[in-house]
mmCIF file of C-alpha atoms in Angstrom:
data_model
loop_
_atom_site.group_PDB
_atom_site.id
_atom_site.type_symbol
_atom_site.label_atom_id
_atom_site.label_comp_id
_atom_site.label_asym_id
_atom_site.label_seq_id
_atom_site.Cartn_x
_atom_site.Cartn_y
_atom_site.Cartn_z
ATOM 1 C CA ALA A 4 42.883 19.874 0.262
ATOM 2 C CA SER A 5 45.613 17.294 0.615
ATOM 3 C CA ASP A 6 44.829 16.607 4.315
ATOM 4 C CA GLY A 7 48.478 16.272 5.270
ATOM 5 C CA LYS A 8 49.125 13.829 2.445
ATOM 6 C CA PHE A 9 51.255 16.329 0.549
ATOM 7 C CA SER A 10 53.832 18.843 1.699
ATOM 8 C CA SER A 11 55.964 21.296 -0.228
ATOM 9 C CA ARG A 12 58.950 22.870 1.541
ATOM 10 C CA ALA A 13 60.786 25.754 -0.085
ATOM 11 C CA LEU A 14 64.567 25.305 -0.034
ATOM 12 C CA PHE A 15 65.355 28.876 -1.112
ATOM 13 C CA PRO A 16 64.941 32.386 0.328
ATOM 14 C CA PHE A 17 61.739 34.250 -0.586
ATOM 15 C CA ASP A 18 63.299 37.673 0.016
ATOM 16 C CA GLU A 19 64.651 38.382 -3.454
ATOM 17 C CA GLU A 20 63.621 38.190 -7.083
ATOM 18 C CA ARG A 21 64.378 34.895 -8.780
ATOM 19 C CA LYS A 22 63.818 32.823 -11.887
ATOM 20 C CA VAL A 23 64.443 29.499 -10.156
ATOM 21 C CA GLU A 24 62.774 27.882 -7.125
ATOM 22 C CA PHE A 25 63.800 24.678 -5.323
ATOM 23 C CA TYR A 26 61.342 22.535 -3.318
ATOM 24 C CA GLU A 27 61.180 19.278 -1.400
ATOM 25 C CA LEU A 28 57.863 17.503 -1.986
ATOM 26 C CA ARG A 29 56.589 14.718 0.257
ATOM 27 C CA ILE A 30 53.664 12.624 -0.986
ATOM 28 C CA ALA A 31 51.746 10.065 1.079
ATOM 29 C CA PRO A 32 51.190 6.541 -0.318
ATOM 30 C CA GLY A 33 48.469 6.487 -2.983
ATOM 31 C CA HIS A 34 47.966 10.260 -2.877
ATOM 32 C CA THR A 35 47.565 12.290 -6.069
ATOM 33 C CA GLU A 36 48.435 15.996 -5.920
ATOM 34 C CA THR A 37 47.171 18.082 -8.812
ATOM 35 C CA ALA A 38 48.725 21.364 -9.938
ATOM 36 C CA GLU A 39 47.286 24.062 -12.144
ATOM 37 C CA ALA A 40 49.179 25.201 -15.208
ATOM 38 C CA HIS A 41 51.974 27.640 -14.380
ATOM 39 C CA ALA A 42 52.851 30.720 -16.434
ATOM 40 C CA HIS A 43 53.825 30.122 -20.069
ATOM 41 C CA GLY A 44 57.466 29.069 -20.386
ATOM 42 C CA THR A 45 57.670 27.566 -16.869
ATOM 43 C CA PHE A 46 59.617 24.299 -16.564
ATOM 44 C CA GLU A 47 59.730 21.768 -13.741
ATOM 45 C CA ASN A 48 62.723 19.505 -13.209
ATOM 46 C CA LEU A 49 61.817 16.673 -10.797
ATOM 47 C CA PHE A 50 64.136 14.187 -9.121
ATOM 48 C CA VAL A 51 62.693 11.220 -7.210
ATOM 49 C CA ALA A 52 64.785 10.742 -4.085
ATOM 50 C CA ARG A 53 62.533 8.061 -2.548
ATOM 51 C CA GLY A 54 59.659 5.992 -3.867
ATOM 52 C CA VAL A 55 57.870 5.634 -7.203
ATOM 53 C CA VAL A 56 55.966 8.645 -8.506
ATOM 54 C CA GLU A 57 53.684 9.026 -11.507
ATOM 55 C CA ILE A 58 53.886 12.339 -13.337
ATOM 56 C CA GLY A 59 50.890 13.223 -15.457
ATOM 57 C CA ILE A 60 50.891 16.207 -17.788
ATOM 58 C CA GLU A 61 47.668 17.230 -19.506
ATOM 59 C CA GLY A 62 47.644 15.964 -23.085
ATOM 60 C CA GLU A 63 50.547 13.525 -22.559
ATOM 61 C CA ALA A 64 50.890 9.921 -21.377
ATOM 62 C CA ASN A 65 51.553 9.468 -17.653
ATOM 63 C CA GLN A 66 55.112 8.504 -16.736
ATOM 64 C CA ALA A 67 56.229 6.464 -13.713
ATOM 65 C CA LEU A 68 59.534 7.558 -12.188
ATOM 66 C CA SER A 69 61.502 5.361 -9.803
ATOM 67 C CA GLU A 70 64.034 6.346 -7.162
ATOM 68 C CA GLY A 71 66.927 8.139 -8.848
ATOM 69 C CA ASP A 72 64.920 9.071 -11.962
ATOM 70 C CA ALA A 73 64.521 12.651 -13.146
ATOM 71 C CA ILE A 74 62.275 14.430 -15.630
ATOM 72 C CA LEU A 75 62.146 17.902 -17.131
ATOM 73 C CA PHE A 76 58.792 19.091 -18.465
ATOM 74 C CA LYS A 77 56.935 22.203 -19.520
ATOM 75 C CA ALA A 78 54.695 23.055 -16.568
ATOM 76 C CA ASP A 79 52.407 25.457 -18.428
ATOM 77 C CA ALA A 80 49.781 22.698 -18.614
ATOM 78 C CA ALA A 81 47.849 21.175 -15.699
ATOM 79 C CA HIS A 82 49.798 18.292 -14.138
ATOM 80 C CA HIS A 83 49.784 15.849 -11.236
ATOM 81 C CA TYR A 84 52.122 13.880 -9.006
ATOM 82 C CA LYS A 85 50.916 10.507 -7.686
ATOM 83 C CA ASN A 86 52.717 8.285 -5.195
ATOM 84 C CA LEU A 87 52.450 4.754 -6.624
ATOM 85 C CA GLY A 88 54.208 3.154 -3.657
ATOM 86 C CA THR A 89 53.291 2.041 -0.139
ATOM 87 C CA ALA A 90 55.632 4.466 1.680
ATOM 88 C CA GLU A 91 56.027 8.233 1.596
ATOM 89 C CA ALA A 92 57.669 9.489 -1.598
ATOM 90 C CA VAL A 93 60.227 12.304 -1.541
ATOM 91 C CA VAL A 94 60.731 14.393 -4.669
ATOM 92 C CA TYR A 95 62.971 17.399 -5.284
ATOM 93 C CA LEU A 96 61.596 19.992 -7.659
ATOM 94 C CA VAL A 97 63.382 22.817 -9.440
ATOM 95 C CA MET A 98 60.969 25.279 -11.054
ATOM 96 C CA THR A 99 62.337 27.655 -13.683
ATOM 97 C CA TYR A 100 60.405 30.695 -14.869
ATOM 98 C CA THR A 101 60.878 32.734 -18.049
ATOM 99 C CA GLU A 102 60.089 35.925 -16.143
ATOM 100 C CA THR A 103 61.532 36.894 -12.765
ATOM 101 C CA VAL A 104 59.114 36.283 -9.853
ATOM 102 C CA GLY A 105 58.920 37.355 -6.223
ATOM 103 C CA GLY A 106 60.961 40.058 -4.598
#
């Protein structure tokens, strides 16, 4: 459990089928949030709006992203987001699926 150190807020309606989802992530200082691998062909596009966030993707070197930085990666491997700063980090996440989800 993230004990309030991580929040994910959906910025899209859940009432229809979609291939894209848009989230606001908030990460407490020093907190690492781990994510399981998503379905094959899933991509995550992250934009750091506030703070410095490390993105770690299984099998790849960790990358530190500063405010204003963005990254696009294949999310079909386990991955993590870690707030490297001393204040809450805010990240916007666009998740794109190969197959339509929800509905």
